[in-house]
Coordinates of N, CA and C in Angstrom, one line a residue:
M1 N 8.5 -19.3 1.1 CA 7.2 -18.6 0.9 C 6.8 -18.7 -0.6
D2 N 5.5 -18.7 -0.7 CA 4.9 -18.7 -2.1 C 5.2 -17.3 -2.7
L3 N 5.3 -17.3 -4.1 CA 5.7 -16.1 -4.8 C 4.6 -15.0 -4.5
S4 N 3.4 -15.4 -4.5 CA 2.3 -14.4 -4.3 C 2.5 -13.7 -2.9
A5 N 2.9 -14.4 -1.9 CA 3.1 -13.7 -0.6 C 4.3 -12.8 -0.7
L6 N 5.4 -13.2 -1.4 CA 6.5 -12.3 -1.6 C 6.1 -11.0 -2.3
I7 N 5.3 -11.2 -3.3 CA 4.9 -10.0 -4.1 C 4.1 -9.1 -3.2
L8 N 3.1 -9.6 -2.5 CA 2.3 -8.8 -1.6 C 3.0 -8.2 -0.5
A9 N 4.1 -8.8 0.0 CA 4.9 -8.2 1.0 C 5.9 -7.2 0.5
D10 N 6.0 -7.1 -0.8 CA 7.0 -6.1 -1.4 C 6.4 -4.7 -1.3
S11 N 7.2 -3.8 -0.9 CA 6.7 -2.4 -0.7 C 6.4 -1.8 -2.1
R12 N 6.9 -2.4 -3.2 CA 6.6 -1.9 -4.5 C 5.2 -2.3 -5.0
F13 N 4.6 -3.3 -4.3 CA 3.2 -3.7 -4.7 C 2.3 -2.5 -4.6
P14 N 1.5 -2.2 -5.6 CA 0.7 -1.0 -5.5 C -0.6 -1.1 -4.7
G15 N -0.4 -1.4 -3.4 CA -1.6 -1.6 -2.5 C -1.8 -0.4 -1.7
G16 N -1.0 0.6 -1.7 CA -1.2 1.8 -1.0 C -0.6 1.8 0.4
G17 N 0.2 0.8 0.8 CA 0.7 0.7 2.1 C 1.8 1.7 2.4
H18 N 2.4 2.3 1.4 CA 3.5 3.3 1.6 C 3.0 4.6 2.3
V19 N 1.7 4.8 2.3 CA 1.2 6.1 2.9 C 0.8 5.9 4.4
H20 N 1.1 4.7 4.9 CA 0.7 4.4 6.3 C 2.0 4.0 7.1
S21 N 2.1 4.6 8.3 CA 3.3 4.4 9.1 C 3.1 3.4 10.2
G22 N 1.9 2.8 10.4 CA 1.7 1.9 11.4 C 1.8 2.5 12.8
G23 N 1.5 3.7 13.0 CA 1.6 4.4 14.3 C 3.0 5.1 14.5
M24 N 3.9 4.9 13.6 CA 5.3 5.4 13.8 C 5.3 6.9 13.8
E25 N 4.5 7.6 12.9 CA 4.6 9.0 12.8 C 4.2 9.7 14.2
E26 N 3.1 9.1 14.7 CA 2.6 9.7 16.0 C 3.6 9.4 17.1
V27 N 4.2 8.2 17.1 CA 5.2 7.9 18.1 C 6.5 8.8 18.0
V28 N 6.9 9.1 16.8 CA 8.0 9.9 16.6 C 7.7 11.4 17.0
S29 N 6.5 11.8 16.7 CA 6.1 13.2 17.1 C 6.1 13.3 18.6
R30 N 5.9 12.3 19.4 CA 5.9 12.3 20.8 C 7.3 12.0 21.4
R31 N 8.2 11.8 20.5 CA 9.6 11.5 20.9 C 9.7 10.3 21.7
L32 N 8.9 9.3 21.4 CA 9.0 8.0 22.1 C 9.9 7.1 21.3
V33 N 10.2 7.4 20.1 CA 11.2 6.8 19.2 C 12.0 7.9 18.7
T34 N 13.3 7.9 19.0 CA 14.2 8.9 18.6 C 15.5 8.4 17.9
S35 N 15.7 7.1 18.1 CA 16.9 6.5 17.5 C 16.7 5.0 17.2
V36 N 17.7 4.4 16.6 CA 17.6 2.9 16.3 C 17.4 2.1 17.6
R37 N 18.0 2.6 18.7 CA 17.9 1.9 20.0 C 16.5 1.7 20.5
D38 N 15.6 2.6 20.0 CA 14.2 2.5 20.5 C 13.4 1.6 19.7
L39 N 13.9 1.2 18.5 CA 13.1 0.4 17.6 C 12.7 -1.0 18.0
P40 N 13.7 -1.8 18.5 CA 13.3 -3.2 18.9 C 12.1 -3.3 19.7
E41 N 12.0 -2.5 20.8 CA 10.9 -2.6 21.7 C 9.6 -2.3 21.0
F42 N 9.6 -1.2 20.2 CA 8.3 -0.8 19.5 C 7.9 -1.8 18.4
L43 N 8.9 -2.2 17.6 CA 8.5 -3.2 16.5 C 8.2 -4.5 17.1
S44 N 8.8 -5.0 18.1 CA 8.5 -6.3 18.7 C 7.1 -6.2 19.3
G45 N 6.8 -5.1 20.0 CA 5.4 -5.0 20.6 C 4.4 -4.9 19.5
R46 N 4.6 -4.2 18.4 CA 3.7 -4.1 17.3 C 3.5 -5.5 16.7
L47 N 4.6 -6.3 16.5 CA 4.5 -7.6 15.9 C 3.6 -8.5 16.8
R48 N 3.8 -8.5 18.1 CA 3.1 -9.4 19.0 C 1.6 -9.0 19.2
T49 N 1.2 -7.8 18.8 CA -0.2 -7.4 19.0 C -0.9 -7.2 17.7
A50 N -0.7 -6.0 17.1 CA -1.4 -5.7 15.8 C -0.9 -6.7 14.7
G51 N 0.4 -7.0 14.7 CA 1.0 -7.9 13.7 C 0.4 -9.3 13.8
F52 N 0.3 -9.8 15.1 CA -0.2 -11.1 15.3 C -1.7 -11.2 14.9
L53 N -2.4 -10.2 15.3 CA -3.9 -10.1 14.9 C -4.0 -10.2 13.4
A54 N -3.3 -9.4 12.7 CA -3.3 -9.4 11.2 C -2.9 -10.7 10.6
A55 N -1.9 -11.3 11.2 CA -1.4 -12.6 10.8 C -2.5 -13.7 10.9
V56 N -3.1 -13.7 12.1 CA -4.2 -14.7 12.4 C -5.3 -14.6 11.3
F57 N -5.7 -13.4 11.0 CA -6.8 -13.2 10.0 C -6.4 -13.4 8.6
A58 N -5.2 -13.1 8.3 CA -4.7 -13.4 6.9 C -4.6 -14.9 6.7
A59 N -4.1 -15.6 7.7 CA -4.0 -17.1 7.7 C -5.4 -17.7 7.5
A60 N -6.4 -17.2 8.3 CA -7.7 -17.7 8.3 C -8.3 -17.4 6.9
S61 N -8.0 -16.2 6.3 CA -8.5 -15.9 5.0 C -8.0 -16.8 3.9
A62 N -6.7 -17.1 4.0 CA -6.1 -18.0 3.0 C -6.7 -19.4 3.1
H63 N -7.0 -19.8 4.3 CA -7.7 -21.1 4.5 C -9.1 -21.0 3.9
A64 N -9.8 -19.9 4.2 CA -11.2 -19.7 3.7 C -11.2 -19.7 2.2
A65 N -10.2 -19.2 1.5 CA -10.2 -19.2 0.0 C -10.3 -20.6 -0.6
L66 N -9.9 -21.6 0.2 CA -10.0 -23.0 -0.3 C -11.2 -23.7 0.2
A67 N -11.9 -23.0 1.1 CA -13.0 -23.7 1.8 C -14.3 -22.9 1.7
S68 N -14.5 -22.1 0.7 CA -15.7 -21.3 0.5 C -16.1 -20.6 1.8
G69 N -15.2 -19.8 2.4 CA -15.4 -19.2 3.7 C -16.5 -18.2 3.7
N70 N -17.0 -17.9 4.9 CA -17.9 -16.8 5.1 C -17.2 -15.5 5.2
W71 N -17.0 -14.7 4.2 CA -16.2 -13.6 4.2 C -16.7 -12.5 5.1
S72 N -18.0 -12.3 5.0 CA -18.5 -11.2 5.9 C -18.3 -11.5 7.3
L73 N -18.4 -12.7 7.8 CA -18.2 -13.1 9.2 C -16.7 -12.8 9.5
L74 N -15.8 -13.3 8.7 CA -14.4 -13.1 8.9 C -14.0 -11.7 9.0
D75 N -14.6 -10.9 8.1 CA -14.3 -9.4 8.1 C -14.9 -8.7 9.4
S76 N -16.1 -9.1 9.7 CA -16.7 -8.5 10.9 C -16.0 -8.9 12.2
E77 N -15.5 -10.1 12.3 CA -14.8 -10.5 13.5 C -13.5 -9.7 13.6
L78 N -12.8 -9.4 12.5 CA -11.6 -8.6 12.6 C -12.0 -7.2 12.9
D79 N -13.1 -6.7 12.4 CA -13.6 -5.4 12.7 C -13.8 -5.2 14.2
A80 N -14.4 -6.3 14.8 CA -14.7 -6.2 16.3 C -13.5 -6.2 17.1
R81 N -12.4 -6.7 16.6 CA -11.1 -6.8 17.3 C -10.2 -5.6 17.1
T82 N -10.8 -4.6 16.3 CA -10.0 -3.4 16.0 C -10.8 -2.2 16.6
P83 N -10.6 -1.9 17.8 CA -11.5 -0.8 18.5 C -11.3 0.6 17.9
S84 N -10.1 0.9 17.4 CA -9.8 2.2 16.9 C -10.5 2.4 15.5
L85 N -11.3 3.4 15.4 CA -11.9 3.8 14.1 C -10.8 4.1 13.1
A86 N -9.8 4.8 13.5 CA -8.7 5.2 12.6 C -7.9 4.0 12.1
Q87 N -7.7 3.0 13.0 CA -7.1 1.8 12.5 C -8.0 1.0 11.6
R88 N -9.3 1.0 11.8 CA -10.2 0.3 10.9 C -10.2 0.9 9.5
E89 N -10.2 2.3 9.5 CA -10.2 3.0 8.3 C -8.9 2.8 7.5
A90 N -7.8 2.7 8.2 CA -6.5 2.5 7.5 C -6.4 1.1 7.0
S91 N -6.9 0.1 7.7 CA -6.9 -1.2 7.2 C -7.8 -1.4 6.0
R92 N -9.0 -0.8 6.0 CA -9.9 -0.9 4.9 C -9.3 -0.1 3.6
A93 N -8.7 1.0 3.9 CA -8.1 1.7 2.8 C -7.0 0.8 2.1
Q94 N -6.1 0.2 2.9 CA -5.1 -0.7 2.3 C -5.7 -1.9 1.7
G95 N -6.8 -2.4 2.3 CA -7.5 -3.5 1.7 C -8.1 -3.2 0.3
R96 N -8.7 -2.0 0.2 CA -9.2 -1.6 -1.1 C -8.1 -1.5 -2.2
G97 N -7.0 -0.9 -1.8 CA -5.9 -0.8 -2.8 C -5.3 -2.2 -3.1
T98 N -5.2 -3.0 -2.2 CA -4.7 -4.4 -2.4 C -5.6 -5.2 -3.3
A99 N -6.9 -5.0 -3.0 CA -7.9 -5.7 -3.8 C -7.9 -5.3 -5.3
R100 N -7.7 -4.0 -5.5 CA -7.7 -3.4 -6.8 C -6.6 -4.0 -7.6
A101 N -5.4 -4.0 -7.0 CA -4.2 -4.5 -7.7 C -4.3 -6.1 -7.8
G102 N -4.8 -6.7 -6.8 CA -4.9 -8.2 -6.7 C -5.8 -8.8 -7.8
R103 N -6.9 -8.1 -8.1 CA -7.9 -8.6 -9.0 C -7.2 -8.7 -10.4
I104 N -6.3 -7.8 -10.7 CA -5.6 -7.9 -12.0 C -4.5 -8.9 -12.0
A105 N -3.8 -9.1 -10.9 CA -2.7 -10.1 -10.8 C -3.2 -11.5 -10.7
W106 N -4.3 -11.7 -9.8 CA -4.8 -13.0 -9.6 C -6.3 -13.0 -9.7
P107 N -6.9 -12.9 -10.9 CA -8.3 -12.9 -11.1 C -8.9 -14.2 -10.7
S108 N -10.0 -14.1 -9.9 CA -10.6 -15.4 -9.4 C -12.0 -15.2 -8.9
P109 N -12.9 -16.2 -9.1 CA -14.2 -16.0 -8.6 C -14.3 -16.0 -7.1
V110 N -13.2 -16.5 -6.4 CA -13.1 -16.5 -5.0 C -13.0 -15.0 -4.5
L111 N -12.1 -14.3 -5.2 CA -11.9 -12.9 -4.9 C -13.2 -12.1 -5.2
D112 N -13.8 -12.4 -6.3 CA -15.1 -11.7 -6.7 C -16.1 -11.9 -5.6
A113 N -16.2 -13.2 -5.1 CA -17.2 -13.4 -4.0 C -16.9 -12.7 -2.7
L114 N -15.6 -12.6 -2.4 CA -15.2 -11.8 -1.2 C -15.6 -10.3 -1.4
L115 N -15.3 -9.8 -2.5 CA -15.6 -8.3 -2.7 C -17.1 -8.1 -2.9
T116 N -17.9 -9.1 -3.3 CA -19.3 -8.9 -3.3 C -19.9 -8.9 -1.9
E117 N -19.4 -9.7 -1.0 CA -19.8 -9.8 0.4 C -19.3 -8.6 1.1
T118 N -18.0 -8.2 0.9 CA -17.4 -7.2 1.7 C -16.7 -6.2 0.7
P119 N -17.4 -5.2 0.2 CA -16.8 -4.4 -0.9 C -15.5 -3.6 -0.4
R120 N -15.4 -3.4 1.0 CA -14.3 -2.7 1.5 C -13.6 -3.6 2.6
P121 N -13.0 -4.7 2.2 CA -12.5 -5.6 3.2 C -11.3 -5.1 3.9
H122 N -11.1 -5.6 5.1 CA -9.8 -5.3 5.8 C -8.6 -5.9 5.1
H123 N -7.5 -5.2 5.2 CA -6.3 -5.6 4.5 C -5.9 -7.0 4.7
P124 N -5.8 -7.5 5.9 CA -5.4 -8.9 6.1 C -6.4 -9.9 5.5
I125 N -7.7 -9.6 5.4 CA -8.6 -10.5 4.7 C -8.4 -10.6 3.3
V126 N -8.2 -9.5 2.6 CA -8.0 -9.6 1.1 C -6.6 -10.1 0.8
L127 N -5.6 -9.8 1.6 CA -4.3 -10.3 1.3 C -4.2 -11.8 1.5
G128 N -4.8 -12.3 2.6 CA -4.9 -13.7 2.8 C -5.6 -14.4 1.7
A129 N -6.7 -13.9 1.2 CA -7.5 -14.5 0.1 C -6.7 -14.6 -1.1
L130 N -5.9 -13.5 -1.4 CA -5.1 -13.5 -2.6 C -4.0 -14.6 -2.5
V131 N -3.4 -14.7 -1.4 CA -2.4 -15.8 -1.2 C -3.0 -17.1 -1.4
G132 N -4.2 -17.3 -0.8 CA -4.9 -18.6 -1.0 C -5.2 -18.9 -2.4
V133 N -5.8 -17.9 -3.1 CA -6.1 -18.1 -4.5 C -4.9 -18.4 -5.4
A134 N -3.8 -17.8 -5.0 CA -2.6 -18.1 -5.8 C -1.9 -19.4 -5.5
G135 N -2.4 -20.1 -4.5 CA -1.8 -21.4 -4.1 C -0.9 -21.4 -2.9
G136 N -0.8 -20.2 -2.2 CA 0.0 -20.2 -1.0 C -0.7 -20.7 0.2
S137 N 0.0 -20.9 1.3 CA -0.5 -21.5 2.5 C -0.9 -20.4 3.5
P138 N -1.7 -20.8 4.5 CA -2.0 -19.9 5.6 C -0.7 -19.3 6.2
Y139 N 0.3 -20.1 6.4 CA 1.6 -19.6 6.9 C 2.1 -18.5 6.0
D140 N 2.1 -18.7 4.7 CA 2.6 -17.7 3.8 C 1.9 -16.4 3.9
A141 N 0.5 -16.5 4.0 CA -0.3 -15.3 4.2 C 0.1 -14.6 5.5
A142 N 0.2 -15.3 6.6 CA 0.5 -14.8 7.9 C 1.9 -14.1 7.8
M143 N 2.9 -14.7 7.2 CA 4.2 -14.1 7.1 C 4.2 -12.8 6.3
A144 N 3.5 -12.8 5.2 CA 3.4 -11.6 4.4 C 2.8 -10.4 5.2
V145 N 1.7 -10.6 5.9 CA 1.1 -9.5 6.6 C 1.8 -9.1 7.9
A146 N 2.4 -10.1 8.5 CA 3.2 -9.8 9.7 C 4.5 -9.0 9.3
Y147 N 5.1 -9.4 8.2 CA 6.2 -8.6 7.8 C 5.9 -7.2 7.4
L148 N 4.7 -7.0 6.8 CA 4.3 -5.6 6.5 C 4.0 -4.8 7.7
A149 N 3.5 -5.5 8.8 CA 3.2 -4.8 10.1 C 4.4 -4.2 10.7
V150 N 5.6 -4.7 10.4 CA 6.8 -4.2 11.0 C 7.7 -3.4 10.0
S151 N 7.7 -3.9 8.7 CA 8.5 -3.2 7.7 C 7.9 -1.8 7.3
G152 N 6.6 -1.7 7.4 CA 6.0 -0.4 7.2 C 6.5 0.7 8.1
P153 N 6.3 0.4 9.5 CA 6.9 1.4 10.4 C 8.4 1.6 10.3
A154 N 9.1 0.5 10.0 CA 10.6 0.6 9.9 C 10.9 1.5 8.7
S155 N 10.3 1.4 7.6 CA 10.5 2.2 6.5 C 10.1 3.7 6.8
A156 N 9.0 3.8 7.5 CA 8.5 5.2 7.9 C 9.5 5.9 8.7
V157 N 10.1 5.2 9.7 CA 11.0 5.9 10.6 C 12.3 6.4 9.9
V158 N 12.7 5.7 8.9 CA 13.9 6.1 8.1 C 13.6 7.5 7.5
R159 N 12.3 7.6 7.0 CA 11.9 8.9 6.3 C 11.7 10.0 7.4
L160 N 11.1 9.6 8.5 CA 10.8 10.6 9.5 C 12.0 11.1 10.3
L161 N 13.0 10.3 10.6 CA 14.1 10.7 11.4 C 15.4 10.6 10.7
G162 N 15.4 10.1 9.4 CA 16.7 10.0 8.7 C 17.6 9.0 9.3
L163 N 17.1 7.9 9.9 CA 18.0 6.9 10.5 C 18.7 6.1 9.4
D164 N 19.7 5.4 9.9 CA 20.5 4.6 9.0 C 19.6 3.4 8.5
P165 N 19.3 3.3 7.2 CA 18.4 2.2 6.8 C 19.0 0.8 7.0
F166 N 20.4 0.7 7.0 CA 21.0 -0.6 7.2 C 20.7 -1.0 8.7
A167 N 20.9 -0.1 9.6 CA 20.6 -0.4 11.0 C 19.2 -0.7 11.3
V168 N 18.3 0.0 10.7 CA 16.9 -0.2 10.9 C 16.4 -1.5 10.3
N169 N 16.9 -1.9 9.1 CA 16.5 -3.2 8.6 C 17.1 -4.3 9.4
A170 N 18.3 -4.1 10.0 CA 18.8 -5.1 10.9 C 17.9 -5.4 12.0
V171 N 17.3 -4.4 12.6 CA 16.3 -4.6 13.6 C 15.2 -5.5 13.2
V172 N 14.6 -5.2 12.0 CA 13.5 -6.0 11.4 C 14.0 -7.5 11.2
A173 N 15.2 -7.6 10.7 CA 15.7 -9.0 10.4 C 15.8 -9.8 11.7
R174 N 16.0 -9.2 12.8 CA 16.2 -9.9 14.1 C 14.8 -10.3 14.8
L175 N 13.7 -9.8 14.3 CA 12.4 -10.0 14.9 C 12.0 -11.5 14.6
D176 N 11.3 -12.1 15.6 CA 10.9 -13.5 15.4 C 9.6 -13.6 14.8
L177 N 9.6 -13.4 13.5 CA 8.3 -13.5 12.7 C 7.9 -14.9 12.6
A178 N 8.8 -15.8 12.5 CA 8.5 -17.2 12.3 C 7.6 -17.8 13.3
S179 N 7.9 -17.6 14.6 CA 7.0 -18.2 15.7 C 5.7 -17.5 15.7
V180 N 5.6 -16.2 15.5 CA 4.3 -15.5 15.4 C 3.4 -16.1 14.3
C181 N 4.0 -16.3 13.2 CA 3.3 -16.7 12.0 C 2.9 -18.2 12.1
S182 N 3.8 -19.0 12.7 CA 3.4 -20.4 13.0 C 2.2 -20.5 13.9
E183 N 2.2 -19.7 15.0 CA 1.1 -19.7 15.9 C -0.2 -19.2 15.2
A184 N -0.1 -18.2 14.3 CA -1.2 -17.7 13.6 C -1.8 -18.8 12.6
A185 N -0.9 -19.4 11.9 CA -1.3 -20.5 10.9 C -2.0 -21.7 11.6
A186 N -1.6 -21.9 12.9 CA -2.1 -23.1 13.6 C -3.6 -23.0 13.8
V187 N -4.1 -21.8 13.9 CA -5.6 -21.6 14.2 C -6.4 -21.1 12.9
A188 N -5.7 -21.3 11.7 CA -6.3 -20.8 10.5 C -7.7 -21.3 10.2
G189 N -7.9 -22.6 10.6 CA -9.2 -23.2 10.3 C -10.2 -23.1 11.3
D190 N -10.0 -22.4 12.4 CA -10.9 -22.3 13.5 C -12.1 -21.4 13.2
D191 N -13.1 -21.5 14.0 CA -14.3 -20.6 13.8 C -13.8 -19.2 14.0
P192 N -14.1 -18.3 13.1 CA -13.7 -16.9 13.2 C -14.0 -16.3 14.5
A193 N -15.1 -16.6 15.1 CA -15.5 -16.0 16.4 C -14.6 -16.4 17.5
S194 N -13.8 -17.5 17.4 CA -12.9 -18.0 18.4 C -11.5 -17.7 18.2
L195 N -11.2 -16.9 17.1 CA -9.8 -16.5 16.8 C -9.3 -15.6 17.9
P196 N -7.9 -15.6 18.1 CA -7.3 -14.7 19.1 C -7.7 -13.3 18.9
S197 N -7.6 -12.5 20.0 CA -7.9 -11.1 20.0 C -6.8 -10.3 20.8
P198 N -5.6 -10.3 20.4 CA -4.6 -9.6 21.2 C -4.8 -8.1 21.1
G199 N -4.8 -7.4 22.2 CA -5.0 -6.0 22.3 C -3.8 -5.2 22.2
S200 N -3.9 -3.9 21.7 CA -2.8 -3.0 21.6 C -3.3 -1.6 21.9
P201 N -3.7 -1.3 23.1 CA -4.4 0.0 23.5 C -3.5 1.2 23.1
A202 N -2.2 1.1 23.3 CA -1.4 2.2 23.0 C -1.4 2.5 21.5
L203 N -1.3 1.5 20.6 CA -1.4 1.7 19.2 C -2.8 2.3 18.8
D204 N -3.8 1.8 19.5 CA -5.2 2.4 19.2 C -5.2 3.9 19.5
L205 N -4.7 4.2 20.7 CA -4.7 5.6 21.1 C -3.8 6.5 20.2
F206 N -2.6 6.0 19.8 CA -1.8 6.7 18.9 C -2.5 6.9 17.5
A207 N -3.2 5.9 17.1 CA -3.9 6.0 15.8 C -5.0 7.1 15.8
E208 N -5.7 7.1 16.9 CA -6.7 8.2 17.1 C -6.1 9.6 17.2
A209 N -5.0 9.7 17.9 CA -4.4 11.0 18.0 C -3.8 11.4 16.7
H210 N -3.2 10.5 15.9 CA -2.7 10.8 14.6 C -3.8 11.3 13.7
A211 N -5.0 10.7 13.8 CA -6.1 11.1 12.9 C -6.6 12.5 13.3
R212 N -6.6 12.8 14.6 CA -6.9 14.2 15.0 C -5.9 15.2 14.5
H213 N -4.6 14.9 14.7 CA -3.6 15.8 14.3 C -3.5 16.0 12.8
H214 N -3.9 14.9 12.1 CA -3.8 15.0 10.6 C -4.8 16.0 10.1
Q215 N -5.9 16.3 10.9 CA -6.8 17.3 10.4 C -6.4 18.7 10.8
E216 N -5.4 18.8 11.7 CA -4.9 20.1 12.2 C -3.7 20.6 11.5
E217 N -2.9 19.6 11.0 CA -1.6 20.0 10.4 C -1.2 19.0 9.3
V218 N -0.3 19.3 8.4 CA 0.1 18.4 7.4 C 1.0 17.3 8.0
R219 N 0.6 16.1 7.7 CA 1.4 15.0 8.1 C 1.9 14.2 6.9
L220 N 3.0 13.5 7.1 CA 3.6 12.8 6.0 C 2.8 11.5 5.7
F221 N 2.3 10.9 6.7 CA 1.5 9.6 6.5 C 0.1 9.8 6.8
A222 N -0.8 9.0 6.2 CA -2.2 9.0 6.4 C -2.5 8.4 7.8
S223 N -1.7 7.5 8.3 CA -2.0 6.9 9.6 C -0.7 6.4 10.2

């Protein structure tokens, strides 16, 4: 992987991802995940749906960074594939944080153009653009965002349930990110309107429920 992708996938990168659980907090509150045994199914499902969608658009954005892409179209197509308002808001919040840090690390007229067209871009869009600007490939961008899609919930469940971090990270290590990211990178240059649209209705409903509950009681994560 390109160094930029590794930096962006690092939990220490100041993009604000640490305050989002990727639906894990709501799932834990419903006792649908109570131990390490429950994690493979949840994380694999998230990778194949929300993770794959993010990977597709991060790869497309990395490709667009080299091809003067239509950022507003790319962003609006991802918006259309994200039916949950709570999910859209979480993505844009992380996108804003990533853009703020990314402009300092990788200043570029490409990023300036993206933020002029879409001042609050979705997270996969800005992450993919940063990887492209830094010289990484669409596959690198897909890998970074797909990894974040599963490592974020994995990190959250350690904090929420006090699970063994070694066992939790072993689950992440066994996920097949490579095939998901290869598939995402293969369509990077396609028309944004024709990009895949995998659905994850359960994650959408969990996100909306979490947003409601977050207004009623103190929650550890924003989403």
